[in-house]
Amino acid sequence: MKDTIVFQSGPLAGQTLELTSEKLIFGRASTAHIAIVDGSVSSKHAELRREGGKWVFTDLGSTNGSFLNDNPLQTSALSHGDVVRMGVAAFIFHAAPAVETPIAGSPTAEVAQQPAPEKPKSSPPAPEFTPEAEELALVEKMRDFTVRIRTEVGKVIIGQHEVLDQILMCILANGHALLIGLPGMAKTLTVKTIAQVLNLQFKRVQFTPDLMPGDIIGTDVLETNKATGDKEFRFIKGPIFCNLLLADEINRTPPKTQAALLEAMQEKMVTAGNTSYKLAEPFFVLATQNPVEQEGTYPLPEAQLDRFMFNIWVDYPLPEEEEAVLKATTAGIRVDPQAVLTQEDVLQLQAVVRKVPVSDHVIKYVTRLVGSTRPSSPLAPELTKTYISTGAGPRAGQCLILAAKATAILEGRIHVSCADIRRSAPPVLRHRLMTNFAADSEGLSSVDIVKKLLELVPEPGDEAYPAAQPAAVKAKKK
């Protein structure tokens, strides 16, 4: 067997490459051995060379740098399971297992015929996943669907690839998202375009100080029954009865109206008078918020912020992306994206996401990561005790795992790694950590602290699995 690399994300996502050459060049240029056509990758980004029986990865002075297990990388030998990222492209290195052929009749051959004793495992395998044939086919196609979705959305929205991926992750995980960005960042257009591509019924509500709960949920109207002449109430549904609700500038309306969304977001139903009405599936709330202007606004309470699975930051476009935006939006050209999925596909994918197994190794890592954000926790490093006043709750761990599962499905995989957790951590934890005065005085945001925690919190090692340790090690501890 050969050593291999398996691409997790980027243009080559899902592809497996056997390492047969002694040297490989990764880059955007057509002359590179492995061409990664993406603006975040340099022309000659990095080199993978075999030295002394090991594969050594070297960054070739790229613009955006390379990362090994989310840590900046210049040169390093790769070990089995290492995750290397170059821009949006990431791959996992798999070392071929060493195989020894015993000589017939030798003591080694006799031992080889006997069943080998079980070895301790630092990362227990995930539970077996046996999806139905239709579900498995949909997961396998999802990688192609993801590319098509990006292509169709890209006809209208230029750049913002990470924003699109995070919204898709949130939708597949059946969560809600809060989009924060300055005016003019195409937040509303992005949500509307995604609704078209996923074939979802879309409604938009502009939140204002005079907006009432009935304006969102609906209201009972007194009417006269033409047949009997009796007076009776008829419920007129509000805009919340849709698949994708855009709550534009949600912090512009008072808490009473903000709270009208809570039941819908959590229970997928609304109550008017004494009657409850079930919302159609799927149902998502994507809310927008201006991070700068706070005059005349009503900040969302922590309880409602925690209902949002993701806090997505919509940043300025890159210079080349902004040039393309200016050309496209001032030429009078209108492009209509085509639908890629159906509502039934979305519902089926949501069901499959819940079935994707997660190993104990990943769950232990999530527990450590979330626990490290709580100042009173024994898992908290000094960084947390110094800069955080309130950490993340159990819902953060649930969201991390569901987001990682959705990431795997988007890439056509049915397994979850710690790298998927790290990718999901910033949008999941950003709005769940409350920084104190020390952090504010030093200009540290919650995202800065999350990134530092990802560097400080290691994945569980052998010490996390005492049951799997050899008896000699246990005896020594006693």
Tab-separated table of C-alpha atoms in Angstrom:
chain	number	residue	atom	x	y	z
A	1	MET	CA	0.000	0.000	0.000
A	2	LYS	CA	1.092	3.569	-0.720
A	3	ASP	CA	0.952	6.655	1.465
A	4	THR	CA	-2.016	8.809	0.431
A	5	ILE	CA	-3.516	12.250	0.941
A	6	VAL	CA	-7.283	12.816	0.968
A	7	PHE	CA	-8.548	16.324	0.240
A	8	GLN	CA	-11.204	17.474	2.710
A	9	SER	CA	-12.046	20.875	1.251
A	10	GLY	CA	-11.274	23.151	-1.676
A	11	PRO	CA	-11.560	22.466	-5.424
A	12	LEU	CA	-10.183	18.910	-4.996
A	13	ALA	CA	-12.431	17.972	-2.052
A	14	GLY	CA	-13.100	14.231	-1.881
A	15	GLN	CA	-10.189	13.223	-4.126
A	16	THR	CA	-7.590	10.695	-2.927
A	17	LEU	CA	-4.019	10.845	-4.246
A	18	GLU	CA	-1.406	8.105	-3.901
A	19	LEU	CA	2.062	9.494	-3.224
A	20	THR	CA	4.107	7.721	-5.891
A	21	SER	CA	6.485	10.564	-6.838
A	22	GLU	CA	9.340	11.668	-4.599
A	23	LYS	CA	8.383	15.346	-4.926
A	24	LEU	CA	5.115	17.196	-5.484
A	25	ILE	CA	4.442	20.919	-5.935
A	26	PHE	CA	1.057	22.332	-4.847
A	27	GLY	CA	-0.118	25.592	-6.401
A	28	ARG	CA	-2.496	27.547	-8.572
A	29	ALA	CA	-0.188	27.517	-11.605
A	30	SER	CA	-0.832	24.992	-14.355
A	31	THR	CA	2.792	23.837	-14.043
A	32	ALA	CA	2.231	22.614	-10.460
A	33	HIS	CA	2.028	18.848	-9.992
A	34	ILE	CA	-1.204	19.297	-8.028
A	35	ALA	CA	-3.114	22.300	-9.379
A	36	ILE	CA	-5.478	23.951	-6.874
A	37	VAL	CA	-7.421	26.569	-8.810
A	38	ASP	CA	-8.377	29.031	-6.096
A	39	GLY	CA	-7.395	32.615	-5.353
A	40	SER	CA	-6.351	31.769	-1.782
A	41	VAL	CA	-3.578	29.477	-3.070
A	42	SER	CA	-0.323	30.909	-4.458
A	43	SER	CA	1.077	29.931	-7.876
A	44	LYS	CA	3.714	27.751	-6.203
A	45	HIS	CA	2.318	27.371	-2.730
A	46	ALA	CA	4.071	24.406	-1.123
A	47	GLU	CA	6.181	21.296	-1.702
A	48	LEU	CA	5.801	17.727	-0.465
A	49	ARG	CA	9.060	15.774	-0.627
A	50	ARG	CA	10.091	12.303	0.572
A	51	GLU	CA	13.180	12.457	2.776
A	52	GLY	CA	14.621	9.598	4.812
A	53	GLY	CA	11.471	7.507	4.575
A	54	LYS	CA	9.227	10.386	5.670
A	55	TRP	CA	7.132	12.934	3.803
A	56	VAL	CA	8.188	16.511	4.536
A	57	PHE	CA	5.825	19.403	3.758
A	58	THR	CA	7.406	22.832	3.087
A	59	ASP	CA	5.702	26.156	2.448
A	60	LEU	CA	7.314	27.960	-0.519
A	61	GLY	CA	6.784	31.493	0.762
A	62	SER	CA	3.078	31.554	-0.100
A	63	THR	CA	0.959	34.679	0.419
A	64	ASN	CA	-1.609	33.142	2.787
A	65	GLY	CA	0.715	30.579	4.379
A	66	SER	CA	0.234	26.896	5.175
A	67	PHE	CA	-1.095	25.297	8.345
A	68	LEU	CA	-0.518	21.923	9.995
A	69	ASN	CA	-3.383	20.925	12.285
A	70	ASP	CA	-4.426	24.616	12.293
A	71	ASN	CA	-0.939	25.782	13.379
A	72	PRO	CA	1.261	27.915	11.065
A	73	LEU	CA	3.670	25.703	9.152
A	74	GLN	CA	6.997	26.354	7.427
A	75	THR	CA	8.590	22.884	7.237
A	76	SER	CA	7.526	19.715	9.009
A	77	ALA	CA	7.497	15.948	8.585
A	78	LEU	CA	3.971	14.565	8.339
A	79	SER	CA	2.505	11.899	10.592
A	80	HIS	CA	-0.547	9.728	10.015
A	81	GLY	CA	-3.743	11.751	10.441
A	82	ASP	CA	-2.132	15.187	10.085
A	83	VAL	CA	-4.332	17.847	8.441
A	84	VAL	CA	-2.580	20.328	6.137
A	85	ARG	CA	-4.376	23.459	4.936
A	86	MET	CA	-3.430	25.787	2.067
A	87	GLY	CA	-5.990	28.573	1.683
A	88	VAL	CA	-9.388	26.900	1.312
A	89	ALA	CA	-7.803	23.562	0.362
A	90	ALA	CA	-7.084	21.017	3.093
A	91	PHE	CA	-5.989	17.380	3.017
A	92	ILE	CA	-5.396	14.552	5.508
A	93	PHE	CA	-2.164	12.556	5.296
A	94	HIS	CA	-2.578	8.774	5.567
A	95	ALA	CA	0.577	6.724	6.090
A	96	ALA	CA	0.475	3.203	4.694
A	97	PRO	CA	0.649	0.542	7.434
A	98	ALA	CA	3.944	-1.316	7.672
A	99	VAL	CA	3.541	-4.974	6.608
A	100	GLU	CA	6.080	-7.674	7.455
A	101	THR	CA	6.040	-11.020	5.589
A	102	PRO	CA	7.082	-13.825	7.990
A	103	ILE	CA	9.197	-16.737	6.690
A	104	ALA	CA	7.318	-20.031	6.593
A	105	GLY	CA	8.180	-22.325	9.515
A	106	SER	CA	9.801	-19.599	11.551
A	107	PRO	CA	8.616	-18.671	15.081
A	108	THR	CA	7.459	-15.346	13.646
A	109	ALA	CA	5.191	-17.144	11.195
A	110	GLU	CA	3.656	-19.209	13.991
A	111	VAL	CA	2.980	-16.095	16.004
A	112	ALA	CA	1.524	-14.412	12.926
A	113	GLN	CA	-1.011	-17.219	12.563
A	114	GLN	CA	-2.341	-16.490	16.036
A	115	PRO	CA	-4.831	-13.670	16.550
A	116	ALA	CA	-2.996	-10.500	17.516
A	117	PRO	CA	-3.835	-9.031	20.922
A	118	GLU	CA	-5.839	-5.853	20.917
A	119	LYS	CA	-3.731	-2.724	21.117
A	120	PRO	CA	-4.759	0.364	23.035
A	121	LYS	CA	-6.333	2.984	20.845
A	122	SER	CA	-5.984	6.655	21.532
A	123	SER	CA	-8.868	7.419	19.189
A	124	PRO	CA	-11.722	4.881	19.391
A	125	PRO	CA	-13.559	4.320	16.127
A	126	ALA	CA	-16.883	6.004	15.591
A	127	PRO	CA	-20.073	3.918	15.811
A	128	GLU	CA	-20.898	2.059	12.636
A	129	PHE	CA	-23.050	4.056	10.237
A	130	THR	CA	-25.285	2.030	7.930
A	131	PRO	CA	-27.289	4.530	5.900
A	132	GLU	CA	-29.966	3.458	3.493
A	133	ALA	CA	-28.955	3.204	-0.146
A	134	GLU	CA	-30.890	6.351	-1.084
A	135	GLU	CA	-29.291	8.326	1.762
A	136	LEU	CA	-25.795	7.110	0.909
A	137	ALA	CA	-26.269	8.048	-2.744
A	138	LEU	CA	-27.390	11.534	-1.709
A	139	VAL	CA	-24.316	11.973	0.518
A	140	GLU	CA	-22.016	10.854	-2.285
A	141	LYS	CA	-23.665	13.339	-4.635
A	142	MET	CA	-23.523	16.137	-2.075
A	143	ARG	CA	-19.932	16.989	-2.954
A	144	ASP	CA	-21.042	17.716	-6.519
A	145	PHE	CA	-24.145	19.514	-5.248
A	146	THR	CA	-21.942	21.743	-3.071
A	147	VAL	CA	-19.874	22.752	-6.086
A	148	ARG	CA	-23.035	23.478	-8.085
A	149	ILE	CA	-24.527	25.507	-5.215
A	150	ARG	CA	-21.360	27.603	-4.998
A	151	THR	CA	-21.436	28.083	-8.762
A	152	GLU	CA	-25.071	29.195	-8.845
A	153	VAL	CA	-24.699	31.518	-5.850
A	154	GLY	CA	-21.479	32.825	-7.409
A	155	LYS	CA	-23.486	34.098	-10.387
A	156	VAL	CA	-24.964	36.713	-8.048
A	157	ILE	CA	-22.624	36.917	-5.041
A	158	ILE	CA	-18.919	37.370	-5.767
A	159	GLY	CA	-16.571	36.050	-3.091
A	160	GLN	CA	-17.778	35.464	0.497
A	161	HIS	CA	-17.096	31.732	0.136
A	162	GLU	CA	-16.725	31.153	3.887
A	163	VAL	CA	-20.016	32.963	4.560
A	164	LEU	CA	-21.805	30.733	2.037
A	165	ASP	CA	-20.271	27.549	3.482
A	166	GLN	CA	-21.264	28.509	7.025
A	167	ILE	CA	-24.857	29.253	5.985
A	168	LEU	CA	-25.061	25.873	4.226
A	169	MET	CA	-23.626	24.136	7.299
A	170	CYS	CA	-26.233	25.858	9.451
A	171	ILE	CA	-29.098	24.883	7.139
A	172	LEU	CA	-28.073	21.205	6.944
A	173	ALA	CA	-27.689	21.121	10.733
A	174	ASN	CA	-31.212	22.586	11.061
A	175	GLY	CA	-29.974	25.666	12.911
A	176	HIS	CA	-30.343	29.436	12.709
A	177	ALA	CA	-27.682	32.032	11.974
A	178	LEU	CA	-26.962	35.650	12.814
A	179	LEU	CA	-25.175	37.542	10.029
A	180	ILE	CA	-23.220	40.558	11.223
A	181	GLY	CA	-21.743	43.045	8.779
A	182	LEU	CA	-21.759	46.641	7.682
A	183	PRO	CA	-24.503	47.956	5.366
A	184	GLY	CA	-23.946	47.223	1.696
A	185	MET	CA	-22.250	43.838	2.209
A	186	ALA	CA	-25.004	41.992	0.281
A	187	LYS	CA	-26.235	40.107	3.352
A	188	THR	CA	-29.873	40.288	2.253
A	189	LEU	CA	-29.035	39.388	-1.350
A	190	THR	CA	-26.937	36.439	-0.197
A	191	VAL	CA	-29.786	34.979	1.850
A	192	LYS	CA	-32.303	35.526	-0.951
A	193	THR	CA	-29.991	33.874	-3.498
A	194	ILE	CA	-29.406	30.841	-1.268
A	195	ALA	CA	-33.174	30.459	-0.880
A	196	GLN	CA	-33.520	30.396	-4.688
A	197	VAL	CA	-30.747	27.843	-5.136
A	198	LEU	CA	-32.172	25.560	-2.435
A	199	ASN	CA	-35.739	26.074	-3.703
A	200	LEU	CA	-36.972	27.397	-0.342
A	201	GLN	CA	-39.903	29.751	0.212
A	202	PHE	CA	-38.338	33.076	1.231
A	203	LYS	CA	-39.796	35.941	3.269
A	204	ARG	CA	-38.125	39.111	4.512
A	205	VAL	CA	-39.138	41.233	7.523
A	206	GLN	CA	-37.539	44.649	8.041
A	207	PHE	CA	-37.349	45.065	11.809
A	208	THR	CA	-38.247	48.560	13.039
A	209	PRO	CA	-38.982	50.056	16.493
A	210	ASP	CA	-42.742	50.002	15.849
A	211	LEU	CA	-42.892	46.383	14.646
A	212	MET	CA	-45.279	44.248	16.725
A	213	PRO	CA	-45.261	40.447	17.296
A	214	GLY	CA	-48.483	40.101	15.316
A	215	ASP	CA	-46.756	41.651	12.298
A	216	ILE	CA	-44.472	38.598	12.218
A	217	ILE	CA	-46.641	35.764	13.501
A	218	GLY	CA	-50.024	36.823	12.168
A	219	THR	CA	-53.263	37.858	13.822
A	220	ASP	CA	-56.903	36.854	14.304
A	221	VAL	CA	-59.359	38.949	12.310
A	222	LEU	CA	-63.072	39.150	13.142
A	223	GLU	CA	-65.165	38.352	10.058
A	224	THR	CA	-68.766	37.586	9.185
A	225	ASN	CA	-69.490	34.100	7.909
A	226	LYS	CA	-71.321	34.669	4.611
A	227	ALA	CA	-73.128	31.349	4.876
A	228	THR	CA	-74.463	31.680	8.426
A	229	GLY	CA	-74.090	35.379	9.139
A	230	ASP	CA	-72.278	34.619	12.397
A	231	LYS	CA	-69.236	36.516	13.578
A	232	GLU	CA	-66.064	34.408	13.768
A	233	PHE	CA	-62.306	34.842	13.978
A	234	ARG	CA	-60.039	33.870	11.108
A	235	PHE	CA	-56.270	33.631	11.531
A	236	ILE	CA	-54.239	35.457	8.886
A	237	LYS	CA	-50.731	34.024	8.713
A	238	GLY	CA	-47.763	36.357	9.017
A	239	PRO	CA	-44.466	36.227	7.082
A	240	ILE	CA	-43.000	33.733	9.546
A	241	PHE	CA	-44.895	30.995	7.679
A	242	CYS	CA	-42.156	30.236	5.174
A	243	ASN	CA	-39.023	28.091	4.853
A	244	LEU	CA	-36.385	30.811	5.151
A	245	LEU	CA	-37.159	33.963	7.125
A	246	LEU	CA	-34.767	36.912	6.873
A	247	ALA	CA	-35.015	39.057	10.006
A	248	ASP	CA	-33.320	42.189	8.691
A	249	GLU	CA	-31.662	44.342	11.375
A	250	ILE	CA	-33.133	42.274	14.178
A	251	ASN	CA	-31.690	44.582	16.849
A	252	ARG	CA	-33.839	47.488	15.592
A	253	THR	CA	-36.991	46.183	17.265
A	254	PRO	CA	-37.911	45.989	20.987
A	255	PRO	CA	-37.416	42.770	23.010
A	256	LYS	CA	-41.154	41.977	22.902
A	257	THR	CA	-41.005	41.545	19.137
A	258	GLN	CA	-37.598	39.844	19.218
A	259	ALA	CA	-39.043	37.285	21.637
A	260	ALA	CA	-41.798	36.454	19.125
A	261	LEU	CA	-39.150	34.516	17.197
A	262	LEU	CA	-38.016	32.385	20.142
A	263	GLU	CA	-40.855	29.841	20.019
A	264	ALA	CA	-40.597	29.587	16.242
A	265	MET	CA	-36.812	29.084	16.339
A	266	GLN	CA	-36.883	26.420	19.053
A	267	GLU	CA	-40.232	24.654	18.684
A	268	LYS	CA	-40.886	25.301	14.958
A	269	MET	CA	-44.375	26.532	15.842
A	270	VAL	CA	-46.119	29.779	16.782
A	271	THR	CA	-49.001	30.566	19.130
A	272	ALA	CA	-51.690	33.169	18.450
A	273	GLY	CA	-54.381	33.476	21.093
A	274	ASN	CA	-55.130	29.973	22.339
A	275	THR	CA	-54.146	28.184	19.135
A	276	SER	CA	-50.712	26.882	18.122
A	277	TYR	CA	-49.754	26.597	14.459
A	278	LYS	CA	-47.041	24.279	13.150
A	279	LEU	CA	-44.513	25.812	10.771
A	280	ALA	CA	-43.648	24.065	7.527
A	281	GLU	CA	-40.394	22.110	7.352
A	282	PRO	CA	-37.661	23.039	6.757
A	283	PHE	CA	-37.671	26.340	8.655
A	284	PHE	CA	-34.704	28.648	9.286
A	285	VAL	CA	-34.215	32.142	10.653
A	286	LEU	CA	-31.300	34.124	9.257
A	287	ALA	CA	-31.032	37.470	11.029
A	288	THR	CA	-28.809	40.418	10.114
A	289	GLN	CA	-27.265	43.020	12.365
A	290	ASN	CA	-25.155	46.166	11.911
A	291	PRO	CA	-22.100	45.926	14.219
A	292	VAL	CA	-21.300	49.666	14.203
A	293	GLU	CA	-24.379	51.809	14.727
A	294	GLN	CA	-25.908	51.113	18.137
A	295	GLU	CA	-28.071	54.237	18.541
A	296	GLY	CA	-31.756	53.367	18.761
A	297	THR	CA	-31.096	49.611	18.900
A	298	TYR	CA	-32.100	46.880	21.341
A	299	PRO	CA	-29.230	44.382	21.865
A	300	LEU	CA	-30.363	40.778	21.766
A	301	PRO	CA	-30.384	39.099	25.210
A	302	GLU	CA	-27.947	36.241	25.756
A	303	ALA	CA	-30.807	33.705	25.861
A	304	GLN	CA	-31.836	34.627	22.322
A	305	LEU	CA	-28.261	34.907	21.069
A	306	ASP	CA	-27.684	31.341	22.248
A	307	ARG	CA	-30.566	30.182	20.041
A	308	PHE	CA	-28.533	31.122	16.990
A	309	MET	CA	-26.269	28.243	16.042
A	310	PHE	CA	-23.819	30.444	14.118
A	311	ASN	CA	-22.663	34.023	14.372
A	312	ILE	CA	-21.385	34.699	10.851
A	313	TRP	CA	-19.138	37.684	10.215
A	314	VAL	CA	-19.584	39.247	6.742
A	315	ASP	CA	-16.330	41.098	6.033
A	316	TYR	CA	-15.144	43.417	3.276
A	317	PRO	CA	-14.491	41.732	-0.085
A	318	LEU	CA	-10.972	41.309	-1.447
A	319	PRO	CA	-9.805	44.023	-3.905
A	320	GLU	CA	-10.175	41.773	-6.967
A	321	GLU	CA	-13.610	40.645	-5.747
A	322	GLU	CA	-14.713	44.241	-5.245
A	323	GLU	CA	-13.614	45.089	-8.800
A	324	ALA	CA	-15.761	42.238	-10.116
A	325	VAL	CA	-18.702	43.428	-7.977
A	326	LEU	CA	-18.454	46.965	-9.357
A	327	LYS	CA	-18.327	45.716	-12.948
A	328	ALA	CA	-21.242	43.309	-12.550
A	329	THR	CA	-23.607	45.570	-10.591
A	330	THR	CA	-23.249	48.675	-12.769
A	331	ALA	CA	-23.664	47.037	-16.170
A	332	GLY	CA	-27.403	46.300	-15.963
A	333	ILE	CA	-26.893	42.555	-16.371
A	334	ARG	CA	-29.333	40.346	-14.470
A	335	VAL	CA	-28.513	36.709	-13.741
A	336	ASP	CA	-31.018	34.297	-12.218
A	337	PRO	CA	-29.480	31.349	-10.334
A	338	GLN	CA	-30.953	27.906	-10.891
A	339	ALA	CA	-32.261	25.637	-8.122
A	340	VAL	CA	-29.885	22.786	-7.236
A	341	LEU	CA	-31.734	21.038	-4.389
A	342	THR	CA	-35.373	20.610	-3.463
A	343	GLN	CA	-37.054	21.005	-0.093
A	344	GLU	CA	-37.241	17.213	0.122
A	345	ASP	CA	-33.478	16.950	-0.483
A	346	VAL	CA	-32.807	19.440	2.317
A	347	LEU	CA	-35.042	17.528	4.746
A	348	GLN	CA	-33.412	14.220	3.839
A	349	LEU	CA	-29.921	15.675	4.260
A	350	GLN	CA	-30.908	17.067	7.663
A	351	ALA	CA	-31.983	13.575	8.708
A	352	VAL	CA	-28.706	12.073	7.462
A	353	VAL	CA	-26.669	14.696	9.342
A	354	ARG	CA	-28.186	13.466	12.607
A	355	LYS	CA	-27.170	9.887	11.761
A	356	VAL	CA	-23.508	10.658	11.005
A	357	PRO	CA	-21.478	8.990	13.783
A	358	VAL	CA	-18.998	10.846	15.976
A	359	SER	CA	-16.202	9.015	17.780
A	360	ASP	CA	-15.542	9.336	21.510
A	361	HIS	CA	-12.257	11.005	20.566
A	362	VAL	CA	-14.066	13.910	18.888
A	363	ILE	CA	-16.648	14.193	21.678
A	364	LYS	CA	-13.892	14.350	24.310
A	365	TYR	CA	-12.185	17.078	22.272
A	366	VAL	CA	-15.427	19.099	22.078
A	367	THR	CA	-15.916	18.705	25.843
A	368	ARG	CA	-12.393	19.968	26.479
A	369	LEU	CA	-12.762	22.871	24.069
A	370	VAL	CA	-16.102	24.065	25.453
A	371	GLY	CA	-14.937	23.521	29.037
A	372	SER	CA	-11.845	25.626	28.376
A	373	THR	CA	-14.088	28.671	27.789
A	374	ARG	CA	-15.515	28.596	31.349
A	375	PRO	CA	-13.434	30.501	33.926
A	376	SER	CA	-14.612	28.291	36.808
A	377	SER	CA	-13.837	25.020	35.002
A	378	PRO	CA	-10.718	22.984	35.909
A	379	LEU	CA	-10.123	22.711	32.154
A	380	ALA	CA	-9.829	26.499	31.781
A	381	PRO	CA	-6.363	27.830	30.932
A	382	GLU	CA	-5.021	31.075	32.371
A	383	LEU	CA	-6.124	32.859	29.190
A	384	THR	CA	-9.780	32.131	29.966
A	385	LYS	CA	-9.534	33.119	33.629
A	386	THR	CA	-7.924	36.419	32.623
A	387	TYR	CA	-10.136	37.557	29.747
A	388	ILE	CA	-13.528	35.755	29.893
A	389	SER	CA	-16.319	36.499	32.340
A	390	THR	CA	-18.870	33.951	31.060
A	391	GLY	CA	-18.153	30.872	28.961
A	392	ALA	CA	-20.159	28.734	26.570
A	393	GLY	CA	-22.924	26.382	27.708
A	394	PRO	CA	-23.750	22.795	26.669
A	395	ARG	CA	-25.638	24.029	23.589
A	396	ALA	CA	-22.303	25.201	22.182
A	397	GLY	CA	-21.005	21.614	22.236
A	398	GLN	CA	-24.146	20.375	20.508
A	399	CYS	CA	-23.786	23.027	17.821
A	400	LEU	CA	-20.091	22.211	17.307
A	401	ILE	CA	-20.835	18.539	16.686
A	402	LEU	CA	-23.827	19.199	14.423
A	403	ALA	CA	-21.865	21.783	12.425
A	404	ALA	CA	-18.974	19.328	12.020
A	405	LYS	CA	-21.415	16.660	10.811
A	406	ALA	CA	-22.872	19.114	8.294
A	407	THR	CA	-19.345	19.955	7.096
A	408	ALA	CA	-18.687	16.278	6.458
A	409	ILE	CA	-21.934	15.885	4.503
A	410	LEU	CA	-21.158	18.975	2.375
A	411	GLU	CA	-17.871	17.327	1.416
A	412	GLY	CA	-19.483	13.955	0.712
A	413	ARG	CA	-18.061	12.269	3.839
A	414	ILE	CA	-19.741	10.235	6.573
A	415	HIS	CA	-17.071	10.689	9.238
A	416	VAL	CA	-16.207	13.630	11.497
A	417	SER	CA	-12.712	14.730	12.541
A	418	CYS	CA	-11.364	17.202	15.095
A	419	ALA	CA	-10.400	19.408	12.139
A	420	ASP	CA	-14.118	19.780	11.354
A	421	ILE	CA	-14.677	20.890	14.961
A	422	ARG	CA	-11.912	23.489	14.734
A	423	ARG	CA	-13.369	24.866	11.511
A	424	SER	CA	-16.771	25.289	13.182
A	425	ALA	CA	-15.477	26.781	16.438
A	426	PRO	CA	-15.263	30.529	15.569
A	427	PRO	CA	-18.868	30.996	14.332
A	428	VAL	CA	-20.258	28.744	17.098
A	429	LEU	CA	-18.360	30.291	20.029
A	430	ARG	CA	-18.041	33.922	18.886
A	431	HIS	CA	-21.336	35.058	20.411
A	432	ARG	CA	-21.306	32.679	23.372
A	433	LEU	CA	-18.216	34.091	25.113
A	434	MET	CA	-18.483	37.264	27.147
A	435	THR	CA	-15.179	39.087	27.472
A	436	ASN	CA	-14.327	41.202	30.527
A	437	PHE	CA	-12.732	44.625	30.906
A	438	ALA	CA	-9.200	43.193	30.708
A	439	ALA	CA	-9.893	41.804	27.220
A	440	ASP	CA	-11.620	44.993	26.072
A	441	SER	CA	-8.754	47.144	27.296
A	442	GLU	CA	-6.250	45.062	25.338
A	443	GLY	CA	-8.428	45.001	22.206
A	444	LEU	CA	-9.068	41.247	22.357
A	445	SER	CA	-12.344	40.084	20.842
A	446	SER	CA	-14.082	36.800	21.538
A	447	VAL	CA	-12.842	35.493	18.164
A	448	ASP	CA	-9.223	36.269	19.112
A	449	ILE	CA	-9.670	34.264	22.308
A	450	VAL	CA	-11.313	31.351	20.465
A	451	LYS	CA	-8.363	31.169	18.058
A	452	LYS	CA	-5.920	31.147	20.974
A	453	LEU	CA	-7.906	28.415	22.716
A	454	LEU	CA	-7.777	26.282	19.555
A	455	GLU	CA	-3.983	26.494	19.806
A	456	LEU	CA	-3.908	25.762	23.547
A	457	VAL	CA	-6.442	22.911	23.809
A	458	PRO	CA	-4.919	19.634	22.532
A	459	GLU	CA	-6.765	16.637	21.213
A	460	PRO	CA	-7.226	13.840	23.792
A	461	GLY	CA	-4.259	11.489	24.109
A	462	ASP	CA	-3.830	8.015	25.593
A	463	GLU	CA	-4.340	9.406	29.105
A	464	ALA	CA	-7.990	10.108	28.228
A	465	TYR	CA	-8.679	6.379	27.719
A	466	PRO	CA	-7.579	4.601	30.920
A	467	ALA	CA	-9.523	1.467	29.989
A	468	ALA	CA	-7.374	1.044	26.877
A	469	GLN	CA	-4.014	1.395	28.658
A	470	PRO	CA	-1.820	-1.703	29.146
A	471	ALA	CA	-1.972	-3.401	32.544
A	472	ALA	CA	1.706	-2.552	33.216
A	473	VAL	CA	0.946	1.166	32.880
A	474	LYS	CA	-2.029	0.889	35.263
A	475	ALA	CA	0.088	-0.995	37.818
A	476	LYS	CA	2.796	1.651	37.630
A	477	LYS	CA	0.227	4.379	38.357
A	478	LYS	CA	-0.900	2.505	41.478
